[in-house]
């Protein structure tokens, strides 16, 4: 059963070494992420599953100890998802899970075994929800760290340029995450999310499936779009 979840954004800029001189602009987001991971630790889960958007090559599971890197962003920084178990993995962590691994290392996570799951953006809502149900059934106390960004179309300088639909979409997602509104997340429009360059839609819907029947309370810790991209931090417990 799902006992807790933390929702965090996944831009590599969250890592100060990648952001360099712009690092202070996301200090509030980093603090919120740290607080959110504290909620996961307090829940004392038997299993932590880390979800994040992934390209086709990064889909599927990543075992504890799987390696990731920010070298593709010009920084000689490597990370691991939890403890090094000496398990060879055929894939490196996708960027979203590398950011999650960095967050977990930063907070000294050692509270439960970890597994990563890369979720492809086109995955249909029904399959996302079913995946969440399957994850929730894997242990008596399951926690999720859910990585993903909201729309990338909030301003003229956004990666996806300005789209007037972006702010209302992000506001509804923020409301749903803050209220632990499972039904609202399950009903997110996948096509609209794709048009608005939302990377978190599929992971959020996996969360919704996992939370069915869990009766968790939500809390929104952070909601901003410093680079024209919606970044949200929330906890469910």
GROMACS .gro file of C-alpha atoms in nm:
model
  237
    1UNK     CA    1   0.000   0.000   0.000
    2UNK     CA    2   0.114   0.353  -0.071
    3UNK     CA    3   0.189   0.532   0.257
    4UNK     CA    4   0.366   0.846   0.130
    5UNK     CA    5   0.473   1.028  -0.184
    6UNK     CA    6   0.688   1.325  -0.271
    7UNK     CA    7   0.647   1.509  -0.600
    8UNK     CA    8   0.949   1.707  -0.721
    9UNK     CA    9   1.055   1.881  -1.044
   10UNK     CA   10   1.336   1.725  -1.245
   11UNK     CA   11   1.535   1.996  -1.427
   12UNK     CA   12   1.910   1.928  -1.416
   13UNK     CA   13   1.936   2.294  -1.309
   14UNK     CA   14   1.818   2.175  -0.969
   15UNK     CA   15   2.176   2.050  -0.924
   16UNK     CA   16   2.384   2.357  -0.828
   17UNK     CA   17   2.690   2.240  -1.021
   18UNK     CA   18   2.481   2.232  -1.338
   19UNK     CA   19   2.309   2.565  -1.269
   20UNK     CA   20   2.642   2.733  -1.185
   21UNK     CA   21   2.585   3.107  -1.146
   22UNK     CA   22   2.209   3.069  -1.168
   23UNK     CA   23   2.197   2.820  -0.878
   24UNK     CA   24   2.045   3.060  -0.620
   25UNK     CA   25   1.731   3.099  -0.833
   26UNK     CA   26   1.621   2.747  -0.741
   27UNK     CA   27   1.724   2.750  -0.374
   28UNK     CA   28   1.360   2.760  -0.263
   29UNK     CA   29   1.277   2.462  -0.482
   30UNK     CA   30   1.572   2.265  -0.342
   31UNK     CA   31   1.461   2.340   0.012
   32UNK     CA   32   1.109   2.226  -0.067
   33UNK     CA   33   1.242   1.903  -0.219
   34UNK     CA   34   1.446   1.837   0.094
   35UNK     CA   35   1.136   1.888   0.308
   36UNK     CA   36   0.938   1.654   0.081
   37UNK     CA   37   1.197   1.377   0.112
   38UNK     CA   38   1.175   1.419   0.488
   39UNK     CA   39   0.808   1.321   0.467
   40UNK     CA   40   0.906   1.003   0.281
   41UNK     CA   41   1.163   0.912   0.547
   42UNK     CA   42   0.914   0.978   0.827
   43UNK     CA   43   0.673   0.727   0.669
   44UNK     CA   44   0.927   0.446   0.720
   45UNK     CA   45   0.851   0.265   0.394
   46UNK     CA   46   0.955  -0.089   0.312
   47UNK     CA   47   1.023   0.016  -0.048
   48UNK     CA   48   1.089   0.347  -0.223
   49UNK     CA   49   1.011   0.360  -0.594
   50UNK     CA   50   1.146   0.659  -0.785
   51UNK     CA   51   0.947   0.755  -1.096
   52UNK     CA   52   1.053   0.995  -1.367
   53UNK     CA   53   0.998   1.075  -1.735
   54UNK     CA   54   1.229   0.893  -1.972
   55UNK     CA   55   1.306   0.863  -2.339
   56UNK     CA   56   1.246   0.519  -2.499
   57UNK     CA   57   1.603   0.408  -2.415
   58UNK     CA   58   1.555   0.498  -2.049
   59UNK     CA   59   1.218   0.333  -1.992
   60UNK     CA   60   1.183   0.041  -1.757
   61UNK     CA   61   1.329  -0.040  -1.418
   62UNK     CA   62   1.662   0.068  -1.276
   63UNK     CA   63   1.795  -0.128  -0.976
   64UNK     CA   64   1.933   0.024  -0.660
   65UNK     CA   65   2.290   0.134  -0.728
   66UNK     CA   66   2.221   0.219  -1.093
   67UNK     CA   67   2.450   0.497  -1.213
   68UNK     CA   68   2.368   0.835  -1.360
   69UNK     CA   69   2.569   1.134  -1.469
   70UNK     CA   70   2.548   1.505  -1.544
   71UNK     CA   71   2.847   1.495  -1.778
   72UNK     CA   72   2.611   1.554  -2.070
   73UNK     CA   73   2.541   1.895  -1.914
   74UNK     CA   74   2.909   1.985  -1.895
   75UNK     CA   75   2.960   1.885  -1.530
   76UNK     CA   76   3.182   1.602  -1.410
   77UNK     CA   77   2.933   1.477  -1.156
   78UNK     CA   78   2.818   1.117  -1.121
   79UNK     CA   79   2.539   0.982  -0.900
   80UNK     CA   80   2.393   0.650  -0.794
   81UNK     CA   81   2.036   0.559  -0.711
   82UNK     CA   82   2.079   0.463  -0.348
   83UNK     CA   83   2.359   0.239  -0.226
   84UNK     CA   84   2.603   0.073  -0.462
   85UNK     CA   85   2.485  -0.288  -0.467
   86UNK     CA   86   2.740  -0.399  -0.723
   87UNK     CA   87   2.460  -0.481  -0.965
   88UNK     CA   88   2.546  -0.418  -1.328
   89UNK     CA   89   2.274  -0.232  -1.516
   90UNK     CA   90   2.249  -0.217  -1.891
   91UNK     CA   91   2.118   0.143  -1.885
   92UNK     CA   92   2.226   0.463  -1.718
   93UNK     CA   93   1.967   0.661  -1.529
   94UNK     CA   94   1.764   0.903  -1.743
   95UNK     CA   95   1.815   1.268  -1.641
   96UNK     CA   96   1.499   1.277  -1.429
   97UNK     CA   97   1.614   0.982  -1.220
   98UNK     CA   98   1.967   1.122  -1.201
   99UNK     CA   99   1.820   1.436  -1.043
  100UNK     CA  100   1.625   1.214  -0.803
  101UNK     CA  101   1.944   1.024  -0.717
  102UNK     CA  102   2.118   1.355  -0.647
  103UNK     CA  103   1.833   1.462  -0.416
  104UNK     CA  104   1.849   1.131  -0.229
  105UNK     CA  105   2.226   1.153  -0.191
  106UNK     CA  106   2.195   1.513  -0.074
  107UNK     CA  107   1.952   1.414   0.201
  108UNK     CA  108   2.141   1.099   0.297
  109UNK     CA  109   1.860   0.856   0.218
  110UNK     CA  110   1.917   0.521   0.388
  111UNK     CA  111   1.565   0.440   0.502
  112UNK     CA  112   1.450   0.170   0.259
  113UNK     CA  113   1.550  -0.020  -0.055
  114UNK     CA  114   1.513   0.185  -0.374
  115UNK     CA  115   1.408   0.104  -0.726
  116UNK     CA  116   1.387   0.342  -1.023
  117UNK     CA  117   1.126   0.339  -1.297
  118UNK     CA  118   1.156   0.543  -1.615
  119UNK     CA  119   0.814   0.627  -1.758
  120UNK     CA  120   0.780   0.710  -2.126
  121UNK     CA  121   0.588   1.029  -2.202
  122UNK     CA  122   0.344   0.865  -2.449
  123UNK     CA  123   0.231   0.600  -2.197
  124UNK     CA  124  -0.149   0.604  -2.194
  125UNK     CA  125  -0.328   0.717  -1.881
  126UNK     CA  126  -0.488   0.375  -1.831
  127UNK     CA  127  -0.150   0.203  -1.836
  128UNK     CA  128   0.001   0.464  -1.602
  129UNK     CA  129  -0.278   0.408  -1.352
  130UNK     CA  130  -0.245   0.030  -1.372
  131UNK     CA  131   0.132   0.059  -1.322
  132UNK     CA  132   0.068   0.261  -1.008
  133UNK     CA  133  -0.169  -0.002  -0.872
  134UNK     CA  134   0.093  -0.270  -0.934
  135UNK     CA  135   0.360  -0.068  -0.752
  136UNK     CA  136   0.137  -0.007  -0.451
  137UNK     CA  137   0.077  -0.381  -0.416
  138UNK     CA  138   0.445  -0.469  -0.402
  139UNK     CA  139   0.501  -0.410  -0.031
  140UNK     CA  140   0.308  -0.338   0.286
  141UNK     CA  141   0.449   0.016   0.302
  142UNK     CA  142   0.542   0.172  -0.033
  143UNK     CA  143   0.665   0.529  -0.086
  144UNK     CA  144   0.703   0.710  -0.417
  145UNK     CA  145   0.939   0.986  -0.524
  146UNK     CA  146   0.770   1.126  -0.834
  147UNK     CA  147   0.980   1.344  -1.063
  148UNK     CA  148   0.835   1.561  -1.339
  149UNK     CA  149   0.783   1.917  -1.457
  150UNK     CA  150   0.463   2.099  -1.543
  151UNK     CA  151   0.421   2.295  -1.868
  152UNK     CA  152   0.715   2.450  -2.052
  153UNK     CA  153   0.499   2.721  -2.210
  154UNK     CA  154   0.440   2.975  -1.934
  155UNK     CA  155   0.620   3.277  -2.084
  156UNK     CA  156   0.751   3.411  -2.414
  157UNK     CA  157   1.099   3.288  -2.316
  158UNK     CA  158   0.981   2.939  -2.220
  159UNK     CA  159   1.127   2.641  -2.411
  160UNK     CA  160   0.784   2.597  -2.573
  161UNK     CA  161   0.705   2.970  -2.609
  162UNK     CA  162   0.391   3.118  -2.451
  163UNK     CA  163   0.070   2.917  -2.458
  164UNK     CA  164  -0.231   3.068  -2.284
  165UNK     CA  165  -0.347   2.721  -2.180
  166UNK     CA  166  -0.032   2.654  -1.978
  167UNK     CA  167  -0.105   2.856  -1.664
  168UNK     CA  168  -0.457   2.711  -1.614
  169UNK     CA  169  -0.326   2.359  -1.673
  170UNK     CA  170  -0.046   2.405  -1.420
  171UNK     CA  171  -0.284   2.563  -1.169
  172UNK     CA  172  -0.513   2.260  -1.183
  173UNK     CA  173  -0.220   2.021  -1.143
  174UNK     CA  174  -0.093   2.224  -0.846
  175UNK     CA  175  -0.440   2.213  -0.690
  176UNK     CA  176  -0.471   1.838  -0.748
  177UNK     CA  177  -0.127   1.764  -0.604
  178UNK     CA  178  -0.190   1.987  -0.304
  179UNK     CA  179  -0.524   1.818  -0.238
  180UNK     CA  180  -0.409   1.461  -0.317
  181UNK     CA  181  -0.693   1.457  -0.571
  182UNK     CA  182  -0.648   1.118  -0.733
  183UNK     CA  183  -0.942   1.151  -0.971
  184UNK     CA  184  -0.821   1.486  -1.107
  185UNK     CA  185  -0.475   1.348  -1.182
  186UNK     CA  186  -0.619   1.039  -1.348
  187UNK     CA  187  -0.831   1.267  -1.569
  188UNK     CA  188  -0.543   1.483  -1.695
  189UNK     CA  189  -0.560   1.539  -2.071
  190UNK     CA  190  -0.258   1.356  -2.212
  191UNK     CA  191  -0.280   1.528  -2.552
  192UNK     CA  192  -0.293   1.874  -2.398
  193UNK     CA  193  -0.007   1.785  -2.165
  194UNK     CA  194   0.199   1.681  -2.468
  195UNK     CA  195   0.123   2.006  -2.649
  196UNK     CA  196   0.227   2.204  -2.341
  197UNK     CA  197   0.550   2.002  -2.308
  198UNK     CA  198   0.455   1.867  -1.965
  199UNK     CA  199   0.704   1.598  -1.862
  200UNK     CA  200   0.528   1.501  -1.539
  201UNK     CA  201   0.190   1.387  -1.672
  202UNK     CA  202   0.267   1.015  -1.691
  203UNK     CA  203   0.451   0.994  -1.354
  204UNK     CA  204   0.169   1.188  -1.185
  205UNK     CA  205  -0.084   0.943  -1.322
  206UNK     CA  206   0.124   0.650  -1.197
  207UNK     CA  207   0.110   0.820  -0.856
  208UNK     CA  208  -0.268   0.850  -0.887
  209UNK     CA  209  -0.304   0.480  -0.958
  210UNK     CA  210  -0.083   0.391  -0.663
  211UNK     CA  211  -0.283   0.618  -0.430
  212UNK     CA  212  -0.626   0.476  -0.508
  213UNK     CA  213  -0.791   0.385  -0.181
  214UNK     CA  214  -0.498   0.507   0.031
  215UNK     CA  215  -0.681   0.818   0.157
  216UNK     CA  216  -0.365   1.028   0.180
  217UNK     CA  217  -0.358   1.399   0.258
  218UNK     CA  218  -0.173   1.635   0.025
  219UNK     CA  219   0.033   1.947   0.079
  220UNK     CA  220   0.173   2.181  -0.186
  221UNK     CA  221   0.518   2.305  -0.084
  222UNK     CA  222   0.633   2.493  -0.395
  223UNK     CA  223   0.471   2.631  -0.711
  224UNK     CA  224   0.667   2.857  -0.943
  225UNK     CA  225   0.792   2.892  -1.300
  226UNK     CA  226   1.130   3.068  -1.274
  227UNK     CA  227   1.235   2.978  -1.629
  228UNK     CA  228   0.891   2.970  -1.785
  229UNK     CA  229   0.858   2.604  -1.685
  230UNK     CA  230   0.622   2.500  -1.407
  231UNK     CA  231   0.799   2.344  -1.110
  232UNK     CA  232   0.589   2.186  -0.835
  233UNK     CA  233   0.678   2.023  -0.504
  234UNK     CA  234   0.414   1.840  -0.303
  235UNK     CA  235   0.380   1.567  -0.042
  236UNK     CA  236   0.115   1.302   0.017
  237UNK     CA  237   0.103   1.124   0.351
   0.00000   0.00000   0.00000
